[in-house]
mmCIF file of C-alpha atoms in Angstrom:
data_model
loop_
_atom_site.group_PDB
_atom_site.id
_atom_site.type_symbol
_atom_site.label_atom_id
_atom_site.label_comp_id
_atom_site.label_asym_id
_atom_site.label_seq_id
_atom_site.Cartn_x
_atom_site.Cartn_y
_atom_site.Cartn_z
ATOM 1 C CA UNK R 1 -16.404 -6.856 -8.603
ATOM 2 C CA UNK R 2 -14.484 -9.903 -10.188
ATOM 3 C CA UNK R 3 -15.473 -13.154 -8.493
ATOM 4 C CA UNK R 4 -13.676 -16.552 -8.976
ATOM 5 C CA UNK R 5 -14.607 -20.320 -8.769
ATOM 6 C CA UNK R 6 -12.057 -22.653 -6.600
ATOM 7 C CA UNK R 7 -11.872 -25.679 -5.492
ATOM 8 C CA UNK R 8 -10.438 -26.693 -2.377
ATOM 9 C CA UNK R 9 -9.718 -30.057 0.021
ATOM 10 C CA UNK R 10 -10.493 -30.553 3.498
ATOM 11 C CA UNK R 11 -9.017 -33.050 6.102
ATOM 12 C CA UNK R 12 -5.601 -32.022 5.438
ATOM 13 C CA UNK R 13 -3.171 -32.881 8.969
ATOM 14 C CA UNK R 14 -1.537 -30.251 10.559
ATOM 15 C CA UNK R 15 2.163 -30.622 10.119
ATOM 16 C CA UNK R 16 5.514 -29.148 8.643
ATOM 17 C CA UNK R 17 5.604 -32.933 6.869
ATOM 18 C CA UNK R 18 2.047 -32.999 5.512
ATOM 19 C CA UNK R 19 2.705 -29.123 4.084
ATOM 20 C CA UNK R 20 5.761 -30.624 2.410
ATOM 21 C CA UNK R 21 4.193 -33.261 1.163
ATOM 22 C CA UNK R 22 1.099 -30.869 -0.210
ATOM 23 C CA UNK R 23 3.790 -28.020 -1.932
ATOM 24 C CA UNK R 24 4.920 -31.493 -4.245
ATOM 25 C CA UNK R 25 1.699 -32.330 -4.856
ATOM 26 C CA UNK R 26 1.177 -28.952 -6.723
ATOM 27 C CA UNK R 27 -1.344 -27.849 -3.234
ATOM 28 C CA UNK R 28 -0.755 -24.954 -1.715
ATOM 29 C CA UNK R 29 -2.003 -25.391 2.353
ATOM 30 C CA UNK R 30 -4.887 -23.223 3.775
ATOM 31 C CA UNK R 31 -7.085 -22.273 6.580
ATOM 32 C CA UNK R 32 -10.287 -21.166 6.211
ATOM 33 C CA UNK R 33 -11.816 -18.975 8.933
ATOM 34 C CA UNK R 34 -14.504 -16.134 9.669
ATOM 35 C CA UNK R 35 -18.235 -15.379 10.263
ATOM 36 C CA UNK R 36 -17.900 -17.319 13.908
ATOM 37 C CA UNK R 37 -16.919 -20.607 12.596
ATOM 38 C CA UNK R 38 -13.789 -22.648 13.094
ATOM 39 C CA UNK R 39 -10.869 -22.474 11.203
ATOM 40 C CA UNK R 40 -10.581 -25.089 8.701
ATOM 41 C CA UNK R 41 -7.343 -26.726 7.084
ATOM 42 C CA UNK R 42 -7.836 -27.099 3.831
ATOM 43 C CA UNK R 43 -5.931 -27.310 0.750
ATOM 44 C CA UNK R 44 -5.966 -25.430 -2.881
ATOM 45 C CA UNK R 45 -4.466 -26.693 -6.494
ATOM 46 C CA UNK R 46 -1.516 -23.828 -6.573
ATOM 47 C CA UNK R 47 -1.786 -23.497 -10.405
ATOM 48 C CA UNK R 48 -6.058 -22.989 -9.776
ATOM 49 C CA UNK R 49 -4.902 -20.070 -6.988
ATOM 50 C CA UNK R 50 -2.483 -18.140 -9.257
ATOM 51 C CA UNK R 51 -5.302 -17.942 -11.882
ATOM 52 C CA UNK R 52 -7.574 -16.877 -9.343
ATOM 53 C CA UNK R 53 -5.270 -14.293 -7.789
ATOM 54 C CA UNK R 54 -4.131 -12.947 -11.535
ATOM 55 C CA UNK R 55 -7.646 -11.542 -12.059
ATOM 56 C CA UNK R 56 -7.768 -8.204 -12.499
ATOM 57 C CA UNK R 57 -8.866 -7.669 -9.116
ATOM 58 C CA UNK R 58 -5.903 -9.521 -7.877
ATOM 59 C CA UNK R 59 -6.148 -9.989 -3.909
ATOM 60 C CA UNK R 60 -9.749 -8.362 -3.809
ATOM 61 C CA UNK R 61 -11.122 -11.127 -5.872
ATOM 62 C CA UNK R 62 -14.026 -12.290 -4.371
ATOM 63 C CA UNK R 63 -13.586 -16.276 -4.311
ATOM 64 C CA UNK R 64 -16.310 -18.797 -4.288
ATOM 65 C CA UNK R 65 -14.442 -21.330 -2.159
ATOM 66 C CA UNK R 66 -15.685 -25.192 -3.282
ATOM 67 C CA UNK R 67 -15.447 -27.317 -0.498
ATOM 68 C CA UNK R 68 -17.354 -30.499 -1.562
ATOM 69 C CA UNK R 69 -20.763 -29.401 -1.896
ATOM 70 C CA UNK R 70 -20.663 -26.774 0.373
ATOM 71 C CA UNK R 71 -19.363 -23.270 -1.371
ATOM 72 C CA UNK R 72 -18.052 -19.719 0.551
ATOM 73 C CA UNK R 73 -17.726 -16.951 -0.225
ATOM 74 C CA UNK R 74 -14.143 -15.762 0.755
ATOM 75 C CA UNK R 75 -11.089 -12.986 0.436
ATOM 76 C CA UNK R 76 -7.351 -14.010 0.141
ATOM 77 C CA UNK R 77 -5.761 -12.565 3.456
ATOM 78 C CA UNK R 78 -2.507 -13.470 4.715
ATOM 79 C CA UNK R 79 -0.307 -15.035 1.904
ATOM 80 C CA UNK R 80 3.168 -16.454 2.732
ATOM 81 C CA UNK R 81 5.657 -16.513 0.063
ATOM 82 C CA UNK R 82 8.426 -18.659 -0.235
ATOM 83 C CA UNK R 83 11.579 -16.292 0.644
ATOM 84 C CA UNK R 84 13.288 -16.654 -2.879
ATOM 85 C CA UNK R 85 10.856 -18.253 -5.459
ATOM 86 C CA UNK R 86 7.996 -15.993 -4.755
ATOM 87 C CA UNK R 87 5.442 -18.771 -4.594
ATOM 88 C CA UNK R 88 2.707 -18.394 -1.997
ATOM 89 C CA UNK R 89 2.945 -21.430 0.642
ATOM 90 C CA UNK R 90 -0.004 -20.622 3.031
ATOM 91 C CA UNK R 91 -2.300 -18.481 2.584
ATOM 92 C CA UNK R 92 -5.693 -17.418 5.250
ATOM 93 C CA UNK R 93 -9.404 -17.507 3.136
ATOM 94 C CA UNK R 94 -11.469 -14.920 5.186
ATOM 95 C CA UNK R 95 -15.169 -15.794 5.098
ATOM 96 C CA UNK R 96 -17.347 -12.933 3.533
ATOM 97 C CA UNK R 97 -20.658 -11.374 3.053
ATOM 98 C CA UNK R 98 -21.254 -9.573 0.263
ATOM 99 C CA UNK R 99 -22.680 -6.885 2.611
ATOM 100 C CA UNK R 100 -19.783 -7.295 4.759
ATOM 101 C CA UNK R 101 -17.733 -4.025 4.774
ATOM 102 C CA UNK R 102 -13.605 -5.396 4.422
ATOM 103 C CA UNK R 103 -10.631 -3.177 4.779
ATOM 104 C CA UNK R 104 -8.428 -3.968 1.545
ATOM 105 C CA UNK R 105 -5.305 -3.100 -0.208
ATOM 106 C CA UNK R 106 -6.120 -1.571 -3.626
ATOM 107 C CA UNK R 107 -3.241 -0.238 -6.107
ATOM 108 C CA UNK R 108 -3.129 3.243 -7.464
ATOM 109 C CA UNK R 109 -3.088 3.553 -11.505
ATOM 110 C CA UNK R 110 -1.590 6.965 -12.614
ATOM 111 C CA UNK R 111 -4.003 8.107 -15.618
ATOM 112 C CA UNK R 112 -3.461 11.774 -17.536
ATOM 113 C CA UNK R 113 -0.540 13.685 -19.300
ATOM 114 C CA UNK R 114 2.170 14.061 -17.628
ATOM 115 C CA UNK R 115 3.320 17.051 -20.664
ATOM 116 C CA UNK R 116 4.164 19.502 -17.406
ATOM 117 C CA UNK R 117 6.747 17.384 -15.892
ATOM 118 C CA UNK R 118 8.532 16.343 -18.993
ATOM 119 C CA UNK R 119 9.269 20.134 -20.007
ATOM 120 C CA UNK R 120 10.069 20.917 -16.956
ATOM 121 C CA UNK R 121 12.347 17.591 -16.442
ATOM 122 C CA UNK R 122 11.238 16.152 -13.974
ATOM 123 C CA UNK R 123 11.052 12.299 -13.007
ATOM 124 C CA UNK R 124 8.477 10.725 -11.148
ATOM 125 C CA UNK R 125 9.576 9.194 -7.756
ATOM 126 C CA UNK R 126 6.638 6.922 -6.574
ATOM 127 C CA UNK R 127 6.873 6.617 -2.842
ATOM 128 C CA UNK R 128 3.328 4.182 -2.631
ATOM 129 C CA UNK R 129 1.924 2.029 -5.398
ATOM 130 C CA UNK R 130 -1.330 0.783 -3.130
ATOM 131 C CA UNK R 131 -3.241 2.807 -0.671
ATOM 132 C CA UNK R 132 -5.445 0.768 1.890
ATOM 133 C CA UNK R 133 -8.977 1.292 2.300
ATOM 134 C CA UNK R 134 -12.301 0.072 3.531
ATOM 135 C CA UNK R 135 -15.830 -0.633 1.694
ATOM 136 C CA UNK R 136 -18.082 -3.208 1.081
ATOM 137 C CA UNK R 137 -16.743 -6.529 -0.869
ATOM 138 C CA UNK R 138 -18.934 -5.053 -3.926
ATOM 139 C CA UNK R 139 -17.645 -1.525 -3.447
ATOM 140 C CA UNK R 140 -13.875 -2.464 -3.300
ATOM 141 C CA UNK R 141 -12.338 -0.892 -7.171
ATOM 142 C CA UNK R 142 -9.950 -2.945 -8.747
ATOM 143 C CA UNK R 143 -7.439 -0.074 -8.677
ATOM 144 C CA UNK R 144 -7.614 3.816 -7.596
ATOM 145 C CA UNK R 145 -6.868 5.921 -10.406
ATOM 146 C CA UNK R 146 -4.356 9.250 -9.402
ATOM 147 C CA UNK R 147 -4.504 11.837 -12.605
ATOM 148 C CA UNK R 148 -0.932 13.352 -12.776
ATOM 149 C CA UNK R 149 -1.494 15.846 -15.423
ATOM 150 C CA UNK R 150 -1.752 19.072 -13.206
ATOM 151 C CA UNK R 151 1.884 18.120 -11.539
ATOM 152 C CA UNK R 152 5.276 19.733 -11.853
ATOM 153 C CA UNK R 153 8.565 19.532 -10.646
ATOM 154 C CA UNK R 154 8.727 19.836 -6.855
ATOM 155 C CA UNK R 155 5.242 18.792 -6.458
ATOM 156 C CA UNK R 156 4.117 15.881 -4.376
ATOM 157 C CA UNK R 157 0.776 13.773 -4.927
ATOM 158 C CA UNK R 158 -0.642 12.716 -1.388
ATOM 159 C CA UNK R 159 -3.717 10.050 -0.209
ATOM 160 C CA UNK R 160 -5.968 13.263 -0.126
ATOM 161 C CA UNK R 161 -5.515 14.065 -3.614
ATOM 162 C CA UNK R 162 -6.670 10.574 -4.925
ATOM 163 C CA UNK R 163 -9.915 10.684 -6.033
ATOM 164 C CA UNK R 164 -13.212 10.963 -3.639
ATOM 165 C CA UNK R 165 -15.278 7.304 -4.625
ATOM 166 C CA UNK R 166 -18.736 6.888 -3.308
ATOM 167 C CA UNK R 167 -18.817 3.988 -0.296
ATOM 168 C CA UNK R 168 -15.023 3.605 -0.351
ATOM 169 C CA UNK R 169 -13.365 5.163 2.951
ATOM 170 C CA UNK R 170 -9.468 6.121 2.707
ATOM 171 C CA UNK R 171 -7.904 4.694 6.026
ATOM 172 C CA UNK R 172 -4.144 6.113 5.221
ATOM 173 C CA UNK R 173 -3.056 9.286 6.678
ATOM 174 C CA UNK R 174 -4.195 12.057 3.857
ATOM 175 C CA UNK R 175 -0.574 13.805 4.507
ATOM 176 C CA UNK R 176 1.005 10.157 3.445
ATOM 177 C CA UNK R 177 2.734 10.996 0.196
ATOM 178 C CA UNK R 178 2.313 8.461 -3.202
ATOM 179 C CA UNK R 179 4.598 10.290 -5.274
ATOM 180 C CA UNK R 180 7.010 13.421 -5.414
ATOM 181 C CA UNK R 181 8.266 15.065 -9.098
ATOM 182 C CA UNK R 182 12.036 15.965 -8.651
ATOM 183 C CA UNK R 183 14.957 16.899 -11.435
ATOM 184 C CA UNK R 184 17.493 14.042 -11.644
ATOM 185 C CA UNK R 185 20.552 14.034 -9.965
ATOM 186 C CA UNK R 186 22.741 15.319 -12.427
ATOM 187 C CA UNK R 187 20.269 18.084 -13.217
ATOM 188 C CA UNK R 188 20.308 19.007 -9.407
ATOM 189 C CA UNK R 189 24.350 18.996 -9.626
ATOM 190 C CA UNK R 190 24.592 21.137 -12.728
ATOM 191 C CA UNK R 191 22.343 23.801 -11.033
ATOM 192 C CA UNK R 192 24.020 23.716 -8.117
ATOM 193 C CA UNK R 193 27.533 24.290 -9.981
ATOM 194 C CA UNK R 194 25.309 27.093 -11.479
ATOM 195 C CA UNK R 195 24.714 28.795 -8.785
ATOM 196 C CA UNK R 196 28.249 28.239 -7.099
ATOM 197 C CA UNK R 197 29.616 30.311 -10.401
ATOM 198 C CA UNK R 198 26.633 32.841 -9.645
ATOM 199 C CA UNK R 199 28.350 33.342 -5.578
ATOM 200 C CA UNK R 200 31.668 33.196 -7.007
ATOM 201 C CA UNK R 201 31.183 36.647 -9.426
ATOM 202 C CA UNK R 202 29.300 38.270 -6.322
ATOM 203 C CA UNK R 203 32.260 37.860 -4.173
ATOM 204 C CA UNK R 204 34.579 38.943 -6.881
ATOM 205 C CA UNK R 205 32.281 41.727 -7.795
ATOM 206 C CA UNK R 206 31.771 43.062 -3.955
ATOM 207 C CA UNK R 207 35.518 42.497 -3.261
ATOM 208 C CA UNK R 208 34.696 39.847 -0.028
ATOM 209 C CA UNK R 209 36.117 36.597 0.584
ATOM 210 C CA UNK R 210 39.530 37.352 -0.502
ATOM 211 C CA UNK R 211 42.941 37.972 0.877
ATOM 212 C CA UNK R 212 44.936 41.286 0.677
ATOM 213 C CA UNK R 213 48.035 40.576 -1.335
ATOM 214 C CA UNK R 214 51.013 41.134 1.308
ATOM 215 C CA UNK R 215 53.117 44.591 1.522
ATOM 216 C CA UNK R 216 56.463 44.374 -0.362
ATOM 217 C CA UNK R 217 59.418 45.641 1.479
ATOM 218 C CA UNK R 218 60.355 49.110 -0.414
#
């Protein structure tokens, strides 16, 4: 479980302006919310919440929120990006237990050889990168690891082949697929023009598919 330190400001006004005014300021506006108390506005140093969210349990970081000289314990939930720099501009800090059990968004490492679907060539067409689940805020793994060294071409790797982790509880459909193993395109067409030239000898070979030349006057 990777827990952070941040800082935060309260009293913050509600407001389009006062956000504005924040995003120059290098602050990135908040609320903070949960465990049956009211939501707080509140306010976070943007550079301080990319550190904290670049940890290597990334959204799951469990934050000790700073407010004066109270401190919470929190989640990241809800971050709004700007639509073409990327930056977050609001963001929700979820108020936590650590017995609490969270649902979370965790990302799926692929770990093994994947020696089968290179001789066989085969690319690897990943469908899902993250696969949600639920557990307690000291259960939640900073990534799911999906071992790939069994798979070939044609195969598919689905939520119930990930791995089976004590206190951690799948909530995806098990059918949902995370990645398939296919030939590439121009592997597909060359087979395909294969087995066009394997159809074309059969009907030459069981005289079908073509025309009777036309009777010559004598």
């Amino acid at each position: 479980m990777s827990k952070v330190i941040l800082r935060a400001e309260t009293g913050r006004e509600i407001g389009t302006r006062t956000s504005r005014r924040l995003r120059r300021r290098g602050m990135v506006p908040a609320t903070l919310y949960g465990q049956g108390s009211e939501a707080r506005s509140i306010a976070v140093s943007a550079r301080d919440l990319r550190s904290a969210l670049t940890t290597d349990a990334g959204l799951n970081a469990v934050i000790n929120l700073q407010i004066g000289e109270e401190t919470h314990t929190s989640l990241a939930r809800q971050l709004q990006r700007h639509p073409t720099k990327g930056d977050i501009i609001h963001l929700d800090f979820l108020k936590i237990s650590l017995t609490d059990e969270v649902e979370a968004v965790v990302a799926i490492e692929l770990v093994g050889d994947p020696g089968a679907i290179r001789e066989g060539g085969g690319i690897l067409e990943t469908i899902a990168n993250t696969v949600n689940v639920r557990a307690l805020v000291t259960a939640i793994p900073e990534s799911i690891q999906a071992d790939i060294t069994q798979l070939g071409v044609g195969d598919t790797l689905r939520v119930s082949d990930l791995p089976a982790l004590s206190e951690v509880e799948y909530l995806d459909d098990p059918d949902r697929p995370i990645l398939v193993v296919s030939l590439p395109a121009i592997a597909l067409t060359e087979e395909e023009a294969e087995e066009e030239e394997e159809d074309l000898a059969l009907v030459g070979e069981d005289g079908e598919g073509t025309e009777a030349a036309p009777e010559q006057d004598a």
